[in-house]
Structures are given as structure tokens and as C-alpha cells.
Coordinates of C-alpha atoms in Angstrom, one line a residue:
X1 CA 85.5 92.0 134.7
X2 CA 87.0 92.0 130.3
X3 CA 87.5 94.8 129.2
X4 CA 87.9 94.6 125.1
X5 CA 89.6 97.3 123.5
X6 CA 89.3 95.6 119.8
X7 CA 86.6 93.3 118.1
X8 CA 87.6 92.2 114.5
X9 CA 84.3 90.3 113.2
X10 CA 84.5 88.4 110.0
X11 CA 86.5 90.6 108.5
X12 CA 87.1 90.3 105.2
X13 CA 89.9 91.8 102.4
X14 CA 90.1 90.7 98.6
X15 CA 91.9 91.9 95.3
X16 CA 90.2 91.3 91.6
X17 CA 86.2 92.2 91.5
X18 CA 83.2 89.5 90.9
X19 CA 84.2 86.1 89.3
X20 CA 87.6 87.1 89.4
X21 CA 87.3 87.8 93.0
X22 CA 89.8 85.8 95.4
X23 CA 90.5 86.8 99.7
X24 CA 93.7 87.0 100.6
X25 CA 92.3 87.5 104.4
X26 CA 89.3 85.4 104.5
X27 CA 86.1 86.3 107.3
X28 CA 88.5 86.5 110.9
X29 CA 87.3 86.8 113.5
X30 CA 89.2 87.6 117.1
X31 CA 89.2 89.5 120.0
X32 CA 92.0 92.3 121.8
X33 CA 91.6 93.0 125.4
X34 CA 93.0 96.2 126.9
X35 CA 96.7 95.0 128.4
X36 CA 96.9 91.6 126.5
X37 CA 99.3 90.2 123.8
X38 CA 97.2 88.8 120.9
X39 CA 99.6 87.0 118.4
X40 CA 98.2 86.8 114.9
X41 CA 100.8 83.9 114.0
X42 CA 101.6 81.8 110.6
X43 CA 103.9 82.1 107.0
X44 CA 104.3 83.8 104.3
X45 CA 101.4 84.6 102.1
X46 CA 99.0 83.4 105.1
X47 CA 97.2 87.1 105.3
X48 CA 98.3 87.8 109.6
X49 CA 100.0 91.4 107.3
X50 CA 97.1 92.3 105.4
X51 CA 94.5 91.1 108.3
X52 CA 96.7 94.4 110.2
X53 CA 96.3 96.6 107.5
X54 CA 92.8 95.9 106.9
X55 CA 91.9 96.9 110.5
X56 CA 94.9 100.5 110.1
X57 CA 92.9 100.8 106.5
X58 CA 95.9 101.5 105.3
X59 CA 96.1 98.8 101.8
X60 CA 97.3 99.3 99.6
X61 CA 95.2 99.9 96.1
X62 CA 94.9 96.8 94.8
X63 CA 93.3 95.1 98.2
X64 CA 89.7 96.2 98.6
X65 CA 87.7 95.2 102.5
X66 CA 84.5 94.0 101.0
X67 CA 83.0 92.7 104.5
X68 CA 82.9 92.8 108.2
X69 CA 83.5 95.7 110.7
X70 CA 85.8 96.3 113.2
X71 CA 84.7 97.8 116.5
X72 CA 88.0 100.2 118.8
X73 CA 86.2 101.0 121.8
X74 CA 82.7 100.6 120.5
X75 CA 82.9 102.6 117.9
X76 CA 82.9 100.7 114.0
X77 CA 86.6 102.6 112.3
X78 CA 85.2 101.3 108.5
X79 CA 81.9 104.1 109.1
X80 CA 84.7 106.7 109.6
X81 CA 85.9 109.0 107.2
X82 CA 89.3 109.3 106.2
X83 CA 89.9 112.4 108.2
X84 CA 88.3 111.2 111.2
X85 CA 90.5 107.6 110.8
X86 CA 93.5 110.0 110.4
X87 CA 93.1 110.7 113.8
X88 CA 92.9 107.4 115.4
X89 CA 96.5 106.4 113.8
X90 CA 99.1 106.9 115.8
X91 CA 97.1 108.2 118.3
X92 CA 94.6 105.3 118.6
X93 CA 96.4 102.8 117.2
X94 CA 100.6 102.7 117.1
X95 CA 101.9 100.8 114.3
X96 CA 105.7 99.5 114.3
X97 CA 106.2 98.2 111.0
X98 CA 108.2 94.4 109.6
X99 CA 111.3 97.2 107.8
X100 CA 112.6 99.6 110.0
X101 CA 115.0 100.3 107.2
X102 CA 111.9 101.2 104.4
X103 CA 109.5 102.6 107.3
X104 CA 111.5 105.4 108.1
X105 CA 112.2 109.1 106.3
X106 CA 115.8 108.5 105.6
X107 CA 116.4 112.5 105.4
X108 CA 114.6 113.5 108.4
X109 CA 116.4 113.1 111.9
X110 CA 115.3 111.1 114.8
X111 CA 113.8 113.6 116.3
X112 CA 111.7 115.3 113.6
X113 CA 110.1 111.7 113.0
X114 CA 109.1 111.7 116.1
X115 CA 107.8 115.2 116.4
X116 CA 105.0 114.9 113.7
X117 CA 103.4 112.1 115.6
X118 CA 103.5 114.4 118.3
X119 CA 102.6 118.0 116.6
X120 CA 100.1 115.8 114.6
X121 CA 97.8 114.0 117.5
X122 CA 99.2 116.3 121.2
X123 CA 99.8 119.6 120.0
X124 CA 103.2 120.3 121.6
X125 CA 105.1 123.7 120.9
X126 CA 108.2 123.0 118.6
X127 CA 110.6 123.3 122.8
X128 CA 107.9 119.9 124.3
X129 CA 108.2 118.2 120.9
X130 CA 111.8 117.6 121.5
X131 CA 111.8 117.1 124.8
X132 CA 109.0 114.9 124.3
X133 CA 111.2 113.3 121.9
X134 CA 114.9 113.1 123.9
X135 CA 112.7 111.2 126.6
X136 CA 110.2 108.3 124.5
X137 CA 114.0 107.4 123.1
X138 CA 115.9 107.1 126.1
X139 CA 112.5 105.1 126.7
X140 CA 113.2 102.5 124.5
X141 CA 117.2 102.1 125.5
X142 CA 118.8 105.0 122.8
X143 CA 121.5 105.7 125.0
X144 CA 122.5 109.3 125.3
X145 CA 119.6 110.6 123.1
X146 CA 119.7 113.8 123.5
X147 CA 121.9 113.7 120.9
X148 CA 121.3 111.1 119.1
X149 CA 118.1 112.1 118.3
X150 CA 119.7 114.7 115.4
X151 CA 121.2 111.4 114.2
X152 CA 120.0 110.2 110.2
X153 CA 118.5 106.4 110.0
X154 CA 121.5 105.6 108.1
X155 CA 123.7 106.3 111.6
X156 CA 121.8 103.4 113.5
X157 CA 121.6 100.4 114.0
X158 CA 118.7 97.4 112.2
X159 CA 118.1 96.8 116.1
X160 CA 118.1 100.7 117.0
X161 CA 116.5 102.2 113.8
X162 CA 113.7 99.4 115.4
X163 CA 113.6 101.8 119.1
X164 CA 112.5 104.6 116.9
X165 CA 110.3 103.0 114.8
X166 CA 108.6 101.8 118.7
X167 CA 109.7 105.0 120.1
X168 CA 107.3 106.7 116.5
X169 CA 104.1 104.2 116.9
X170 CA 104.4 105.0 121.2
X171 CA 104.6 108.9 120.4
X172 CA 100.4 109.7 120.8
X173 CA 100.2 106.7 123.6
X174 CA 98.3 104.8 121.1
X175 CA 95.3 101.8 123.2
X176 CA 96.3 99.2 121.0
X177 CA 100.0 98.7 119.7
X178 CA 100.5 96.3 116.2
X179 CA 103.6 95.8 116.0
X180 CA 104.0 93.5 112.1
X181 CA 107.3 90.7 112.1
X182 CA 109.3 93.6 115.0
X183 CA 112.3 91.2 115.2
X184 CA 112.5 89.7 112.1
X185 CA 115.0 90.3 111.2
X186 CA 116.9 91.4 113.5
X187 CA 120.2 89.7 115.9
X188 CA 118.5 87.1 118.9
X189 CA 120.4 89.1 121.3
X190 CA 118.4 92.7 119.7
X191 CA 115.4 90.6 119.3
X192 CA 115.0 89.3 122.6
X193 CA 116.3 93.6 123.8
X194 CA 112.9 94.3 121.7
X195 CA 111.2 91.8 123.0
X196 CA 111.5 92.6 126.9
X197 CA 111.3 96.5 126.2
X198 CA 107.5 95.8 124.7
X199 CA 107.2 93.8 128.3
X200 CA 107.6 96.4 129.6
X201 CA 106.4 99.3 127.7
X202 CA 103.4 97.3 128.1
X203 CA 103.1 96.7 131.8
X204 CA 104.1 101.1 132.3
X205 CA 101.1 102.1 130.1
X206 CA 98.6 98.8 129.9
X207 CA 98.7 99.4 125.9
X208 CA 97.3 95.7 124.1
X209 CA 99.5 94.1 120.9
X210 CA 98.6 92.9 118.3
X211 CA 102.1 90.9 117.3
X212 CA 102.3 89.6 114.5
X213 CA 104.8 86.6 113.2
X214 CA 106.0 82.8 112.2
X215 CA 108.1 83.2 115.2
X216 CA 106.5 79.4 117.0
X217 CA 109.9 80.6 120.2
X218 CA 108.9 84.1 120.2
X219 CA 104.6 83.8 120.5
X220 CA 105.4 81.6 123.8
X221 CA 107.7 83.9 124.8
X222 CA 105.2 86.8 124.2
X223 CA 101.7 85.9 124.1
X224 CA 98.3 86.3 126.1
X225 CA 96.5 84.6 123.5
X226 CA 96.9 82.9 119.5
X227 CA 95.2 82.6 116.0
X228 CA 96.6 81.2 113.3
X229 CA 96.1 81.7 110.5
X230 CA 96.8 80.4 106.7
X231 CA 95.4 81.4 103.2
X232 CA 93.7 83.9 104.8
X233 CA 91.3 82.1 107.1
X234 CA 92.6 81.6 111.2
X235 CA 92.0 77.7 111.7
X236 CA 93.0 77.5 115.3
X237 CA 92.6 79.9 118.8
X238 CA 93.4 79.3 121.5
X239 CA 95.4 81.0 125.0
X240 CA 99.1 80.6 124.7
X241 CA 98.7 77.7 127.3
X242 CA 96.1 75.5 125.6
X243 CA 97.1 76.1 122.1
X244 CA 101.0 75.1 122.8
X245 CA 100.0 72.1 125.0
X246 CA 97.4 70.8 122.9
X247 CA 98.1 71.9 119.3
X248 CA 95.2 70.0 117.4
X249 CA 94.3 72.0 113.4
X250 CA 96.5 69.8 111.3
X251 CA 98.3 72.6 110.2
X252 CA 99.1 74.3 113.3
X253 CA 100.6 70.9 114.1
X254 CA 102.5 70.9 110.8
X255 CA 103.7 74.2 112.5
X256 CA 105.5 72.6 115.7
X257 CA 107.1 69.3 114.0
X258 CA 108.9 71.9 111.1
X259 CA 110.9 73.7 113.9
X260 CA 114.1 72.8 114.0
X261 CA 116.2 71.6 117.5
X262 CA 118.1 69.0 118.8
X263 CA 115.7 66.2 119.3
X264 CA 113.3 66.4 116.6
X265 CA 118.1 65.7 114.6
X266 CA 117.7 62.4 117.4
X267 CA 114.1 61.6 116.4
X268 CA 115.2 61.3 113.1
X269 CA 118.7 60.4 113.1
X270 CA 119.5 56.0 112.8
X271 CA 123.2 57.2 112.4
X272 CA 125.9 57.6 114.0
X273 CA 127.6 61.4 113.8
X274 CA 131.0 62.3 111.5
X275 CA 133.9 61.1 113.5
X276 CA 136.2 63.5 112.7
X277 CA 139.4 61.5 113.5
X278 CA 138.0 59.2 110.2
X279 CA 137.5 61.4 107.7
X280 CA 139.5 63.7 104.9
X281 CA 140.0 67.1 106.0
X282 CA 138.7 68.8 102.8
X283 CA 139.4 72.5 105.0
X284 CA 141.7 73.9 106.7
X285 CA 142.1 78.0 107.2
X286 CA 144.3 79.3 109.8
X287 CA 145.3 82.8 111.5
X288 CA 142.8 84.0 108.4
X289 CA 142.2 88.1 108.4
X290 CA 140.5 91.1 106.3
X291 CA 141.2 94.1 106.9
X292 CA 139.5 97.1 105.4
X293 CA 141.6 100.6 106.0
X294 CA 139.5 103.5 107.1
X295 CA 140.8 106.0 105.3
X296 CA 140.0 110.1 106.0
X297 CA 141.7 113.9 104.9
X298 CA 141.9 115.7 102.1
X299 CA 144.5 112.5 100.7
X300 CA 142.6 109.8 102.6
X301 CA 145.6 108.7 104.5
X302 CA 144.8 105.4 106.3
X303 CA 143.9 106.4 109.8
X304 CA 143.0 102.3 110.9
X305 CA 141.9 99.2 110.2
X306 CA 138.2 97.2 110.6
X307 CA 139.6 94.0 111.5
X308 CA 136.1 92.2 109.8
X309 CA 138.0 88.4 110.1
X310 CA 141.1 88.9 112.7
X311 CA 142.9 85.2 112.5
X312 CA 139.7 82.8 112.4
X313 CA 141.7 79.6 112.4
X314 CA 138.8 76.1 110.8
X315 CA 138.7 72.8 110.0
X316 CA 136.5 71.7 107.6
X317 CA 135.7 67.7 107.2
X318 CA 133.9 65.7 104.6
X319 CA 130.3 64.5 104.9
X320 CA 130.8 67.0 108.2
X321 CA 128.8 70.6 108.9
X322 CA 130.4 73.2 110.6
X323 CA 128.4 75.4 112.4
X324 CA 129.4 78.9 112.1
X325 CA 127.6 81.3 114.6
X326 CA 127.6 85.0 115.6
X327 CA 125.5 88.1 114.8
X328 CA 125.3 90.8 111.6
X329 CA 128.7 92.3 111.6
X330 CA 130.6 89.4 113.5
X331 CA 132.7 88.8 110.5
X332 CA 131.0 85.3 109.1
X333 CA 130.0 86.5 105.7
X334 CA 133.4 87.6 105.2
X335 CA 135.2 84.8 106.2
X336 CA 133.0 83.1 104.0
X337 CA 134.0 84.9 100.8
X338 CA 137.3 84.9 102.2
X339 CA 137.8 81.6 101.6
X340 CA 136.6 81.6 98.4
X341 CA 138.8 84.3 97.6
X342 CA 135.6 86.4 96.2
X343 CA 137.5 89.1 98.4
X344 CA 140.6 90.1 99.1
X345 CA 142.1 88.7 102.1
X346 CA 144.9 90.2 104.3
X347 CA 146.8 87.3 105.6
X348 CA 146.7 83.8 107.0
X349 CA 146.9 80.7 105.5
X350 CA 143.4 78.8 103.5
X351 CA 143.8 75.5 102.3
X352 CA 141.8 73.0 100.3
X353 CA 142.9 69.6 100.4
X354 CA 146.6 70.6 101.5
X355 CA 146.4 73.2 98.3
X356 CA 146.9 76.6 99.3
X357 CA 144.2 78.4 97.0
X358 CA 145.6 82.0 97.8
X359 CA 148.6 80.9 95.3
X360 CA 146.8 79.8 92.4
X361 CA 146.7 81.9 89.3
X362 CA 142.9 82.7 88.2
X363 CA 142.7 79.5 85.5
X364 CA 144.1 77.6 88.3
X365 CA 141.2 78.9 90.6
X366 CA 138.4 78.8 88.9
X367 CA 138.6 74.9 88.1
X368 CA 139.3 74.7 92.2
X369 CA 135.9 76.4 92.2
X370 CA 134.1 73.5 91.0
X371 CA 134.7 71.4 94.4
X372 CA 134.0 74.4 96.5
X373 CA 130.2 75.8 96.0
X374 CA 128.4 79.1 98.0
X375 CA 124.8 78.9 98.2
X376 CA 124.4 82.5 99.0
X377 CA 121.3 84.3 101.6
X378 CA 118.5 85.8 99.2
X379 CA 118.3 83.1 96.6
X380 CA 116.3 85.5 93.9
X381 CA 119.7 88.4 94.0
X382 CA 122.0 86.0 93.5
X383 CA 120.3 84.4 90.3
X384 CA 119.9 86.3 86.9
X385 CA 116.2 87.7 86.7
X386 CA 116.8 87.3 82.6
X387 CA 118.4 83.7 82.8
X388 CA 116.0 80.4 82.3
X389 CA 116.5 77.9 85.1
X390 CA 118.5 75.7 83.2
X391 CA 120.9 78.3 81.8
X392 CA 121.5 79.4 85.9
X393 CA 122.3 76.2 86.7
X394 CA 123.5 75.1 83.8
X395 CA 126.4 78.0 83.4
X396 CA 129.2 76.3 85.9
X397 CA 128.2 73.5 83.5
X398 CA 130.0 74.7 80.7
X399 CA 132.6 77.1 82.7
X400 CA 134.2 73.4 83.9
X401 CA 133.6 72.0 81.2
X402 CA 131.0 68.8 83.0
X403 CA 128.7 67.3 80.0
X404 CA 129.7 66.9 76.7
X405 CA 126.7 68.4 74.8
X406 CA 123.1 69.7 75.8
X407 CA 121.5 67.1 76.0
X408 CA 123.7 65.9 78.6
X409 CA 123.3 68.6 80.0
X410 CA 119.9 69.3 80.1
X411 CA 119.3 65.6 80.6
X412 CA 121.9 66.3 83.9
X413 CA 120.1 69.4 84.7
X414 CA 116.1 67.8 85.2
X415 CA 118.4 65.3 87.6
X416 CA 119.4 67.8 89.8
X417 CA 116.6 69.8 90.1
X418 CA 113.8 66.0 90.4
X419 CA 117.1 65.8 93.8
X420 CA 116.2 68.8 95.1
X421 CA 112.3 68.2 94.6
X422 CA 111.9 70.0 92.2
X423 CA 109.8 69.2 88.2
X424 CA 111.6 68.7 84.9
X425 CA 110.1 71.1 83.1
X426 CA 110.7 73.5 86.2
X427 CA 114.3 74.4 83.7
X428 CA 111.6 76.5 81.3
X429 CA 110.8 78.7 84.0
X430 CA 112.1 81.7 85.6
X431 CA 113.3 82.8 88.6
X432 CA 110.7 84.8 90.0
X433 CA 107.8 82.4 88.6
X434 CA 108.8 80.4 91.8
X435 CA 108.2 80.6 94.9
X436 CA 111.3 81.9 98.2
X437 CA 111.7 77.9 99.3
X438 CA 111.2 77.0 95.0
X439 CA 114.5 79.9 94.7
X440 CA 116.7 78.7 97.3
X441 CA 116.1 75.1 96.0
X442 CA 117.6 76.0 92.3
X443 CA 120.7 77.5 94.3
X444 CA 121.5 74.3 95.9
X445 CA 121.1 73.1 92.5
X446 CA 123.4 75.5 90.6
X447 CA 126.0 74.4 93.2
X448 CA 125.8 71.0 93.0
X449 CA 125.1 70.9 88.6
X450 CA 130.2 71.4 89.3
X451 CA 129.7 68.3 92.0
X452 CA 131.5 69.5 94.7
X453 CA 132.6 68.0 97.8
X454 CA 132.7 71.5 99.8
X455 CA 129.2 73.9 99.8
X456 CA 129.2 77.3 101.7
X457 CA 126.1 77.9 103.1
X458 CA 125.6 81.4 103.7
X459 CA 122.4 81.6 106.1
X460 CA 120.1 79.4 103.0
X461 CA 117.6 79.2 105.2
X462 CA 116.9 82.7 107.2
X463 CA 114.2 84.5 104.8
X464 CA 111.9 81.1 105.0
X465 CA 109.0 79.9 106.7
X466 CA 109.5 77.2 109.5
X467 CA 108.2 74.4 107.0
X468 CA 109.7 75.8 104.4
X469 CA 113.0 75.6 106.3
X470 CA 112.5 72.2 107.7
X471 CA 112.6 70.9 103.7
X472 CA 115.4 73.3 102.5
X473 CA 117.8 71.3 105.6
X474 CA 116.0 68.4 105.0
X475 CA 116.6 68.5 101.6
X476 CA 121.0 69.2 102.7
X477 CA 121.1 66.9 105.1
X478 CA 120.0 64.5 102.5
X479 CA 121.9 65.5 100.0
X480 CA 125.2 65.1 102.5
X481 CA 124.8 60.9 103.6
X482 CA 124.3 60.6 99.2
X483 CA 127.1 62.2 98.3
X484 CA 129.4 63.3 101.7
X485 CA 128.9 66.8 101.1
X486 CA 130.7 68.7 103.1
X487 CA 129.1 72.6 104.0
X488 CA 130.6 75.2 107.0
X489 CA 127.6 76.3 107.4
X490 CA 126.9 80.8 108.4
X491 CA 124.0 81.4 110.7
X492 CA 122.5 83.3 113.4
X493 CA 120.3 80.3 114.3
X494 CA 120.8 78.8 117.4
X495 CA 118.2 75.6 116.7
X496 CA 119.1 75.2 113.0
X497 CA 123.0 74.6 114.6
X498 CA 121.2 72.0 117.1
X499 CA 119.8 70.2 113.5
X500 CA 122.0 70.7 111.4
X501 CA 125.8 71.0 112.5
X502 CA 128.3 67.9 113.7
X503 CA 130.5 70.7 114.7
X504 CA 129.9 74.5 115.4
X505 CA 131.7 78.2 116.1
X506 CA 131.0 81.0 117.5
X507 CA 132.3 84.1 116.1
X508 CA 132.4 87.6 117.6
X509 CA 133.6 91.3 116.3
X510 CA 135.5 88.7 114.1
X511 CA 137.0 86.4 116.0
X512 CA 136.7 82.7 116.7
X513 CA 135.3 83.1 120.6
X514 CA 135.2 78.8 121.0
X515 CA 134.5 75.9 119.2
X516 CA 134.1 72.3 119.6
X517 CA 131.8 69.4 119.1
X518 CA 128.2 71.0 118.3
X519 CA 126.6 68.5 121.4
X520 CA 129.3 70.2 124.4
X521 CA 128.9 73.8 122.7
X522 CA 125.3 73.9 122.6
X523 CA 124.8 71.8 125.6
X524 CA 127.9 73.2 128.1
X525 CA 129.3 76.8 126.6
X526 CA 132.2 78.7 128.2
X527 CA 133.2 81.6 127.1
X528 CA 130.4 83.8 128.0
X529 CA 129.6 85.7 124.4
X530 CA 128.6 82.0 123.9
X531 CA 126.5 82.0 126.7
X532 CA 124.1 85.1 126.6
X533 CA 123.7 84.3 123.0
X534 CA 122.4 80.9 123.9
X535 CA 120.1 82.1 126.7
X536 CA 118.6 84.8 123.8
X537 CA 117.6 81.7 121.7
X538 CA 113.6 81.8 122.4
X539 CA 112.1 79.2 123.7
X540 CA 109.2 76.6 123.2
X541 CA 108.3 75.9 126.7
X542 CA 105.8 73.1 128.5
X543 CA 103.1 74.4 128.6
X544 CA 101.3 72.0 130.7
X545 CA 103.7 72.4 133.8
X546 CA 103.3 77.0 133.2

């Protein structure tokens, strides 16, 4: 017999009022049974998180619940006074928010934050709160929990902070756990650990999970039932096996089609792969080191070094994409900035077309940077919010003396914007007027403005939805073919590497532990860390055989 825990009926949440009212969650209905995982799948702005916040009655002031019911164990949560709803939050429904850094209180220890829930909902004594907090930290895999219970959020890594959030959510022993994108900001190996942890806790407690994500790979691993959301509506809802073996709605099919993979690359590639032996070597990095001193004591004496990049060597040829793969803290971004001399290197050579960049003076280096550009991970923070798009794109042109007149530069800017899939009239707008994907296109146009031969792409798609990611990757491949561009593509996303890279280098703790042709490294890895990294990647299984 199916035992329904939560039933959402015709939930509608909106902004505005009267004729100006807009529904951000529009007539949403679904059920979650005890002990099952129900996934709300969709891209940014689809209404997933607002649906979860509506269930918890934690909506921001601008958004109102304008219709529907949320029934938990036979009780309509929308009919409860706020005092009773506070008894539900934490005790009956726990929630893991997307960004633990902003959700945890920076001035309270991990133990204090867990104890808040225990004291409020379990009425435990101070000593019992501490004891139970240690048990919870141990249950979510925090090492030395009796010591680390007294540490603050900034003393934990991103994955550990997420574990603390899970411990807080579990403290009240809820019947339902709402997990809002709990693995989005995590490396693939940490993500695998968190998903395993949630599965184990669910088995131990028979807790139901409402899991919110945009990742089809994660969905295929953790879901029992899936509802696909778009523009505030559920467009398709099925059990996992049926959704993955027979998706029907055009939007669901679009999501599946946008996933980067080796198979997709092979179906799109009509040209042979890049032959490195026939291409000019643009970049040669030899034994590059970036070490940061550790200073202690009254006189700040150097007692050691952080070896962020520790003896790295790699080559990039014209027309090819070299992927630099690794987890957070492996040294990827530091290496990219070191190559461009955006930070001071400790040792090693960086040769561009045989010329050592470290030997150039400021004027010569500025001139050389017209051939080597960078696209940063966060497009919004890498643009001046007070500058219009045309000024952002033309900044490099002016520095490099490209375009004799303003009219000529305006014409070039309009052509560049069209080239990256934007409209010429967009050049008179500001960055905040664009979506994340459009902002990244502007950053690519800015990099192309000085006619580079090599672009360092630092996680350019990590913050983007899967469909927007697909558009940016297709754009980069198109530009590469048209202009014989070379990319040093920094990423932690193995699926992106499969789709776009010709050559791949795996980085771990400041060193490259394995490198070679993409097919060789990804299909036949030799290094143990590479094997671990690849095994942690969530893959969509063939559900027809499950």
C-alpha cells in the first residue's frame, strides 16, 4: 500500500496583483510517498526553488501564495498559524539550501547551529544537545566530530559545509527533507559522497526527499519519480524509468539533447580531429610553479609554502582545445592566471610562439596579450556594471589600437555581437540587463575583439543551465573552426571535456598527474586519481535495461 506523505494541490505563487500579477509557480500538483525521492527537474527560473519555499512558507515578501494546498500527513500547511508552522519547520520538514556559505551563521559554531534545532524541537538539555550534535556530525561524515563541533563555518570546505547543513536538517528527525540543489557548487567526487550520504540516511530513517536540481545525471542516480518544470509549470511527470526511457514533452527532449557527451560530439563531428604534429605550437609551459609563502609569528617569518602550482608542463597547439581538469583547489585557475602573468609565478617558463612571456616588459606584455585572452568563470563580476556593452567590448580595442575611428570600432562591435549570437542593438545596454548565458557571450565577444590566437576559458559554463551551456559550447566550437582558435579550457565537468576537448590534462594538488589525447585519458585512464574522478561522474543509464 502506497503511503502518501506530502500532497501538493494546484499550488500557485505569484508576484504583483490584479492585472499585473505574474505566476512564478502556476498550478503545480504532485505527491511524495514516504521513503521515496521525488525530483523537481528544471533550469534556472523554472519555479523549482519557489515551489519548495512555498511548501515551507518561507517566500520573500514580494511573492505571495495565491492558490492551492499543501497537505502534510493529512494536515493543510496553509491553514496553520505561523506559530504552528514553526513547529513544522525543522521537526516535520527539514531543508538543505543551495548555498551553505550564505545559509550558515558565520558567528556560530557548527555545534551551536545544530543545537538550535535540537533545543527547539527535541527539548534536549545543553549536554544532550552537544552529544547529539557530535553524533549527527559523525553520521554525515565529518572527521573528528568531537573537535570540529567547536569550529566555525569558514574553517570547513564547501563539501563539509554542505554536510553541516544536512546535519542541521536531520537534527529534528523530519519526515520530509527538501534538498535545493545541494550538490551544484560541489566537485564531482564530493557530489558523489553527498548523494551516497543522502541515500544511506534515507534507508536508515525511511525519510522522503524532495530533491531540486537541473542535473539529469544526478536525477538518474537518485530519483524515484521526476517532475520536469518550465516557466512555473510541470510539463511532464513520470517515474524515473519511464522518463529516461521515453521522454515525451518537447522541453524534456530539449534538456536531454543539450547534455554534452562523447556520443553527441561524434554525432556532430564531420571533420577529423586535430593532428597536433601538423599544427603550430602556440603555448609551451615548462615546469611552472606558483608558491605562496606561509608566514607566522610576530615578524611574519616564512615557515613554509603553499604549492598551488608545482612544476606543471603542457603544450597548446593552434586550432585545438586542451582541457585542464581537476577539482576545486587543484591549481587550475592559478595556473591559467600564471600563464597570463595576472599573478606572480615562482619558477618555470611560459613560452608563446617561442617567446618567454616572463622576460617581457609591461608594454611588450600588453601588446602580446592581444593574442592571448581569458574568459572568466563569472561573467557578471568580470564586467564593469557601469559600462555599456560596446564600451566593454571596445576597451581592449582601444588598448591595442584596433580600429582607426569610433565608427569603425562600433561597426566591429556590432559584427562581434552578431557573431556570438547577440543583436547589434545590445551594445547600448548594461550587463545587468542580460541573462547569465548572454553575459558570457559578451565576455567571449570582448575576448575576440582583439583577434586572439589563444583563449584561456576558466570554467566558462559552470554557472549556466544545461541548454545555455550547450549554446556556449557550440559557439566556442564554431568560432574555433572559423578562426583556428586554440583554447586552454579549465573545467571540472567531465561531460564538457568529452564534448569539446582534443587533449586533456588532469590536475591534482598543483601537479598534472596524467595527460594525453581525450579519448585515451577518459576511456583508458592510468592514474588512480583520474580513475576516481571519472568513476564519480553521474551518468545517465539506459533505463530501458533497468
